[in-house]
PDB file of C-alpha atoms in Angstrom:
ATOM      1  CA  UNK A 151     232.538  58.670   3.514  1.00 60.00           C
ATOM      2  CA  UNK A 152     232.336  54.949   3.128  1.00 67.00           C
ATOM      3  CA  UNK A 153     229.300  53.008   1.948  1.00 69.00           C
ATOM      4  CA  UNK A 154     229.068  51.346   5.354  1.00 65.00           C
ATOM      5  CA  UNK A 155     228.829  54.681   7.133  1.00 65.00           C
ATOM      6  CA  UNK A 156     226.140  55.933   4.735  1.00 66.00           C
ATOM      7  CA  UNK A 157     224.077  52.765   5.263  1.00 66.00           C
ATOM      8  CA  UNK A 158     224.332  53.139   9.031  1.00 65.00           C
ATOM      9  CA  UNK A 159     223.272  56.771   8.712  1.00 68.00           C
ATOM     10  CA  UNK A 160     220.241  55.838   6.596  1.00 69.00           C
ATOM     11  CA  UNK A 161     219.362  53.041   8.982  1.00 63.00           C
ATOM     12  CA  UNK A 162     219.421  55.323  12.034  1.00 62.00           C
ATOM     13  CA  UNK A 163     217.506  58.069  10.187  1.00 66.00           C
ATOM     14  CA  UNK A 164     214.847  55.494   9.308  1.00 63.00           C
ATOM     15  CA  UNK A 165     214.677  54.433  12.939  1.00 58.00           C
ATOM     16  CA  UNK A 166     214.315  58.037  14.088  1.00 56.00           C
ATOM     17  CA  UNK A 167     211.580  58.733  11.545  1.00 62.00           C
ATOM     18  CA  UNK A 168     209.819  55.514  12.526  1.00 52.00           C
ATOM     19  CA  UNK A 169     210.065  56.426  16.213  1.00 53.00           C
ATOM     20  CA  UNK A 170     208.161  59.628  15.439  1.00 49.00           C
ATOM     21  CA  UNK A 171     205.676  58.272  12.892  1.00 46.00           C
ATOM     22  CA  UNK A 172     204.571  55.098  14.704  1.00 48.00           C
ATOM     23  CA  UNK A 173     203.154  56.925  17.756  1.00 46.00           C
ATOM     24  CA  UNK A 174     201.506  59.529  15.509  1.00 41.00           C
ATOM     25  CA  UNK A 175     199.917  56.806  13.381  1.00 41.00           C
ATOM     26  CA  UNK A 176     198.601  55.026  16.461  1.00 41.00           C
ATOM     27  CA  UNK A 177     197.117  58.281  17.763  1.00 40.00           C
ATOM     28  CA  UNK A 178     195.450  58.870  14.417  1.00 41.00           C
ATOM     29  CA  UNK A 179     194.003  55.364  14.594  1.00 44.00           C
ATOM     30  CA  UNK A 180     192.566  56.115  18.036  1.00 45.00           C
ATOM     31  CA  UNK A 181     190.660  59.114  16.713  1.00 48.00           C
ATOM     32  CA  UNK A 182     188.340  56.738  14.850  1.00 53.00           C
ATOM     33  CA  UNK A 183     187.198  55.140  18.101  1.00 66.00           C
ATOM     34  CA  UNK A 184     183.481  54.935  18.610  1.00 70.00           C
ATOM     35  CA  UNK A 185     182.326  57.942  20.634  1.00 80.00           C
ATOM     36  CA  UNK A 186     180.965  57.343  24.112  1.00 81.00           C
ATOM     37  CA  UNK A 187     177.419  57.980  25.247  1.00 87.00           C
ATOM     38  CA  UNK A 188     177.531  61.109  27.421  1.00 89.00           C
ATOM     39  CA  UNK A 189     176.598  60.797  31.103  1.00 91.00           C
ATOM     40  CA  UNK A 190     172.889  61.100  31.871  1.00 92.00           C
ATOM     41  CA  UNK A 191     171.645  64.676  31.838  1.00 94.00           C
ATOM     42  CA  UNK A 192     170.481  66.432  35.005  1.00 95.00           C
ATOM     43  CA  UNK A 193     166.909  65.362  35.744  1.00 95.00           C
ATOM     44  CA  UNK A 194     167.438  61.964  34.076  1.00 95.00           C
ATOM     45  CA  UNK A 195     167.672  58.885  36.294  1.00 93.00           C
ATOM     46  CA  UNK A 196     167.784  55.122  36.010  1.00 92.00           C
ATOM     47  CA  UNK A 197     165.339  52.721  37.527  1.00 85.00           C
ATOM     48  CA  UNK A 198     165.617  48.991  38.163  1.00 83.00           C
ATOM     49  CA  UNK A 199     162.137  48.459  36.765  1.00 85.00           C
ATOM     50  CA  UNK A 200     159.745  50.289  34.469  1.00 84.00           C
ATOM     51  CA  UNK A 201     157.992  52.870  36.670  1.00 81.00           C
ATOM     52  CA  UNK A 202     154.843  53.436  34.627  1.00 89.00           C
ATOM     53  CA  UNK A 203     151.472  51.791  34.059  1.00 89.00           C
ATOM     54  CA  UNK A 204     150.296  50.066  30.909  1.00 90.00           C
ATOM     55  CA  UNK A 205     148.594  53.151  29.390  1.00 90.00           C
ATOM     56  CA  UNK A 206     151.751  55.249  29.778  1.00 90.00           C
ATOM     57  CA  UNK A 207     153.850  52.321  28.580  1.00 91.00           C
ATOM     58  CA  UNK A 208     151.752  52.065  25.394  1.00 92.00           C
ATOM     59  CA  UNK A 209     152.157  55.799  24.674  1.00 92.00           C
ATOM     60  CA  UNK A 210     155.862  55.615  25.473  1.00 92.00           C
ATOM     61  CA  UNK A 211     156.383  52.674  23.102  1.00 93.00           C
ATOM     62  CA  UNK A 212     154.433  54.388  20.288  1.00 93.00           C
ATOM     63  CA  UNK A 213     156.602  57.490  20.631  1.00 93.00           C
ATOM     64  CA  UNK A 214     159.782  55.422  20.843  1.00 94.00           C
ATOM     65  CA  UNK A 215     158.767  53.253  17.873  1.00 94.00           C
ATOM     66  CA  UNK A 216     158.155  56.359  15.732  1.00 93.00           C
ATOM     67  CA  UNK A 217     161.717  57.594  16.356  1.00 93.00           C
ATOM     68  CA  UNK A 218     163.185  54.089  16.107  1.00 94.00           C
ATOM     69  CA  UNK A 219     161.597  53.568  12.681  1.00 93.00           C
ATOM     70  CA  UNK A 220     163.162  56.804  11.421  1.00 93.00           C
ATOM     71  CA  UNK A 221     166.618  55.931  12.780  1.00 94.00           C
ATOM     72  CA  UNK A 222     166.579  52.319  11.594  1.00 92.00           C
ATOM     73  CA  UNK A 223     165.649  53.553   8.125  1.00 90.00           C
ATOM     74  CA  UNK A 224     168.886  55.513   8.074  1.00 91.00           C
ATOM     75  CA  UNK A 225     171.261  53.412  10.224  1.00 91.00           C
ATOM     76  CA  UNK A 226     169.977  49.905   9.569  1.00 88.00           C
ATOM     77  CA  UNK A 227     167.278  47.696  10.979  1.00 83.00           C
ATOM     78  CA  UNK A 228     167.961  46.392  14.483  1.00 85.00           C
ATOM     79  CA  UNK A 229     171.070  48.573  14.772  1.00 89.00           C
ATOM     80  CA  UNK A 230     169.656  51.100  17.250  1.00 94.00           C
ATOM     81  CA  UNK A 231     169.239  50.204  20.934  1.00 93.00           C
ATOM     82  CA  UNK A 232     166.761  51.759  23.353  1.00 94.00           C
ATOM     83  CA  UNK A 233     167.994  52.681  26.841  1.00 94.00           C
ATOM     84  CA  UNK A 234     165.105  53.418  29.212  1.00 94.00           C
ATOM     85  CA  UNK A 235     165.335  56.200  31.784  1.00 95.00           C
ATOM     86  CA  UNK A 236     163.097  58.321  33.979  1.00 94.00           C
ATOM     87  CA  UNK A 237     162.881  62.087  33.571  1.00 95.00           C
ATOM     88  CA  UNK A 238     161.779  64.528  36.245  1.00 94.00           C
ATOM     89  CA  UNK A 239     158.610  66.077  34.817  1.00 92.00           C
ATOM     90  CA  UNK A 240     159.825  69.558  35.829  1.00 93.00           C
ATOM     91  CA  UNK A 241     162.890  69.285  33.583  1.00 94.00           C
ATOM     92  CA  UNK A 242     162.839  71.504  30.504  1.00 94.00           C
ATOM     93  CA  UNK A 243     163.297  69.487  27.272  1.00 93.00           C
ATOM     94  CA  UNK A 244     165.474  72.286  25.866  1.00 95.00           C
ATOM     95  CA  UNK A 245     167.852  71.895  28.822  1.00 96.00           C
ATOM     96  CA  UNK A 246     168.173  68.178  28.039  1.00 96.00           C
ATOM     97  CA  UNK A 247     168.836  68.946  24.371  1.00 95.00           C
ATOM     98  CA  UNK A 248     171.425  71.613  25.233  1.00 96.00           C
ATOM     99  CA  UNK A 249     173.155  69.226  27.632  1.00 95.00           C
ATOM    100  CA  UNK A 250     173.616  66.489  25.021  1.00 93.00           C
ATOM    101  CA  UNK A 251     174.534  68.998  22.296  1.00 93.00           C
ATOM    102  CA  UNK A 252     177.286  70.386  24.514  1.00 92.00           C
ATOM    103  CA  UNK A 253     178.623  66.919  25.409  1.00 90.00           C
ATOM    104  CA  UNK A 254     178.646  65.777  21.792  1.00 88.00           C
ATOM    105  CA  UNK A 255     180.290  69.019  20.655  1.00 82.00           C
ATOM    106  CA  UNK A 256     183.386  67.867  22.579  1.00 78.00           C
ATOM    107  CA  UNK A 257     183.525  64.879  20.243  1.00 75.00           C
ATOM    108  CA  UNK A 258     183.690  67.259  17.259  1.00 76.00           C
ATOM    109  CA  UNK A 259     181.350  67.596  14.342  1.00 86.00           C
ATOM    110  CA  UNK A 260     178.106  66.076  15.618  1.00 92.00           C
ATOM    111  CA  UNK A 261     175.050  67.680  14.030  1.00 93.00           C
ATOM    112  CA  UNK A 262     171.350  67.625  14.780  1.00 93.00           C
ATOM    113  CA  UNK A 263     169.111  65.675  12.419  1.00 93.00           C
ATOM    114  CA  UNK A 264     165.351  66.145  12.233  1.00 90.00           C
ATOM    115  CA  UNK A 265     163.065  63.520  13.734  1.00 91.00           C
ATOM    116  CA  UNK A 266     159.300  63.733  13.971  1.00 86.00           C
ATOM    117  CA  UNK A 267     157.605  62.866  17.224  1.00 78.00           C
ATOM    118  CA  UNK A 268     154.429  61.097  18.232  1.00 68.00           C
ATOM    119  CA  UNK A 269     151.685  63.759  17.953  1.00 65.00           C
ATOM    120  CA  UNK A 270     151.700  66.261  20.806  1.00 79.00           C
ATOM    121  CA  UNK A 271     152.431  63.721  23.530  1.00 87.00           C
ATOM    122  CA  UNK A 272     156.189  63.500  23.156  1.00 92.00           C
ATOM    123  CA  UNK A 273     159.313  65.386  22.166  1.00 94.00           C
ATOM    124  CA  UNK A 274     162.533  64.139  20.624  1.00 95.00           C
ATOM    125  CA  UNK A 275     165.806  65.205  19.096  1.00 95.00           C
ATOM    126  CA  UNK A 276     168.718  63.372  17.484  1.00 96.00           C
ATOM    127  CA  UNK A 277     172.378  63.999  16.744  1.00 95.00           C
ATOM    128  CA  UNK A 278     174.532  62.227  14.162  1.00 95.00           C
ATOM    129  CA  UNK A 279     178.325  61.871  14.013  1.00 93.00           C
ATOM    130  CA  UNK A 280     180.306  63.717  11.323  1.00 92.00           C
ATOM    131  CA  UNK A 281     180.705  60.568   9.179  1.00 90.00           C
ATOM    132  CA  UNK A 282     177.033  59.670   9.614  1.00 91.00           C
ATOM    133  CA  UNK A 283     177.889  56.366  11.326  1.00 91.00           C
ATOM    134  CA  UNK A 284     176.696  56.974  14.884  1.00 93.00           C
ATOM    135  CA  UNK A 285     173.497  58.404  16.276  1.00 94.00           C
ATOM    136  CA  UNK A 286     172.261  59.544  19.666  1.00 95.00           C
ATOM    137  CA  UNK A 287     168.581  60.374  19.972  1.00 96.00           C
ATOM    138  CA  UNK A 288     166.496  61.236  23.012  1.00 96.00           C
ATOM    139  CA  UNK A 289     162.719  60.835  23.188  1.00 96.00           C
ATOM    140  CA  UNK A 290     160.395  61.497  26.122  1.00 95.00           C
ATOM    141  CA  UNK A 291     156.725  61.889  26.805  1.00 93.00           C
ATOM    142  CA  UNK A 292     155.496  65.354  27.729  1.00 91.00           C
ATOM    143  CA  UNK A 293     155.270  66.167  31.435  1.00 87.00           C
ATOM    144  CA  UNK A 294     151.460  65.931  31.327  1.00 84.00           C
ATOM    145  CA  UNK A 295     151.709  62.243  30.334  1.00 75.00           C
ATOM    146  CA  UNK A 296     153.667  61.138  33.425  1.00 74.00           C
ATOM    147  CA  UNK A 297     152.820  60.305  37.011  1.00 74.00           C
ATOM    148  CA  UNK A 298     154.497  60.836  40.376  1.00 79.00           C
ATOM    149  CA  UNK A 299     156.650  63.643  38.982  1.00 88.00           C
ATOM    150  CA  UNK A 300     158.436  61.537  36.346  1.00 92.00           C
ATOM    151  CA  UNK A 301     157.943  60.645  32.696  1.00 93.00           C
ATOM    152  CA  UNK A 302     159.586  57.950  30.585  1.00 94.00           C
ATOM    153  CA  UNK A 303     162.638  59.026  28.601  1.00 95.00           C
ATOM    154  CA  UNK A 304     164.482  56.850  26.095  1.00 95.00           C
ATOM    155  CA  UNK A 305     167.953  57.189  24.658  1.00 95.00           C
ATOM    156  CA  UNK A 306     168.162  55.617  21.207  1.00 95.00           C
ATOM    157  CA  UNK A 307     171.667  54.930  19.954  1.00 94.00           C
ATOM    158  CA  UNK A 308     173.786  52.589  17.881  1.00 90.00           C
ATOM    159  CA  UNK A 309     176.816  53.054  20.122  1.00 81.00           C
ATOM    160  CA  UNK A 310     177.968  49.752  21.629  1.00 68.00           C
ATOM    161  CA  UNK A 311     178.490  50.605  25.254  1.00 64.00           C
ATOM    162  CA  UNK A 312     176.696  52.477  27.947  1.00 55.00           C
ATOM    163  CA  UNK A 313     179.827  53.309  29.973  1.00 50.00           C
ATOM    164  CA  UNK A 314     179.486  57.058  29.481  1.00 44.00           C
ATOM    165  CA  UNK A 315     175.992  57.122  30.947  1.00 42.00           C
ATOM    166  CA  UNK A 316     177.106  56.199  34.437  1.00 40.00           C
ATOM    167  CA  UNK A 317     177.886  59.100  36.695  1.00 36.00           C
TER     168      UNK A 317
END
């Protein structure tokens, strides 16, 4: 076999290997994409304006601030955004937690982290990505703190977009 033939063979083998490895490498690169915020849970809705009075707003902000302080201590100051929602006061907090846990489980490796809430007036939970880079927390006032069948609920996250929250 001539040297020319061997070089051509090596060249085409390299091309074939590259044709297989390049798509695999690009797929591996895609796996590091920032996870999406799951769609809003059942019982959670959006409102054009804040639906609560000043007393409820003050309690809501205290509860949110308590969770925000804990998350910013771990993920960096001003890195966590607050997305305001309304929650039907008849919705069970455990159902909300199970919903987000199930959605994040599809993104592999998310784990719950402890967060302490604002006295007995609110509840909260948080999940962190496997590498510890991303967080999704949910905080809401107890049903007894709301009016007109709804209570304020806040999603606290450092994910960039809110595309996944639209249904």
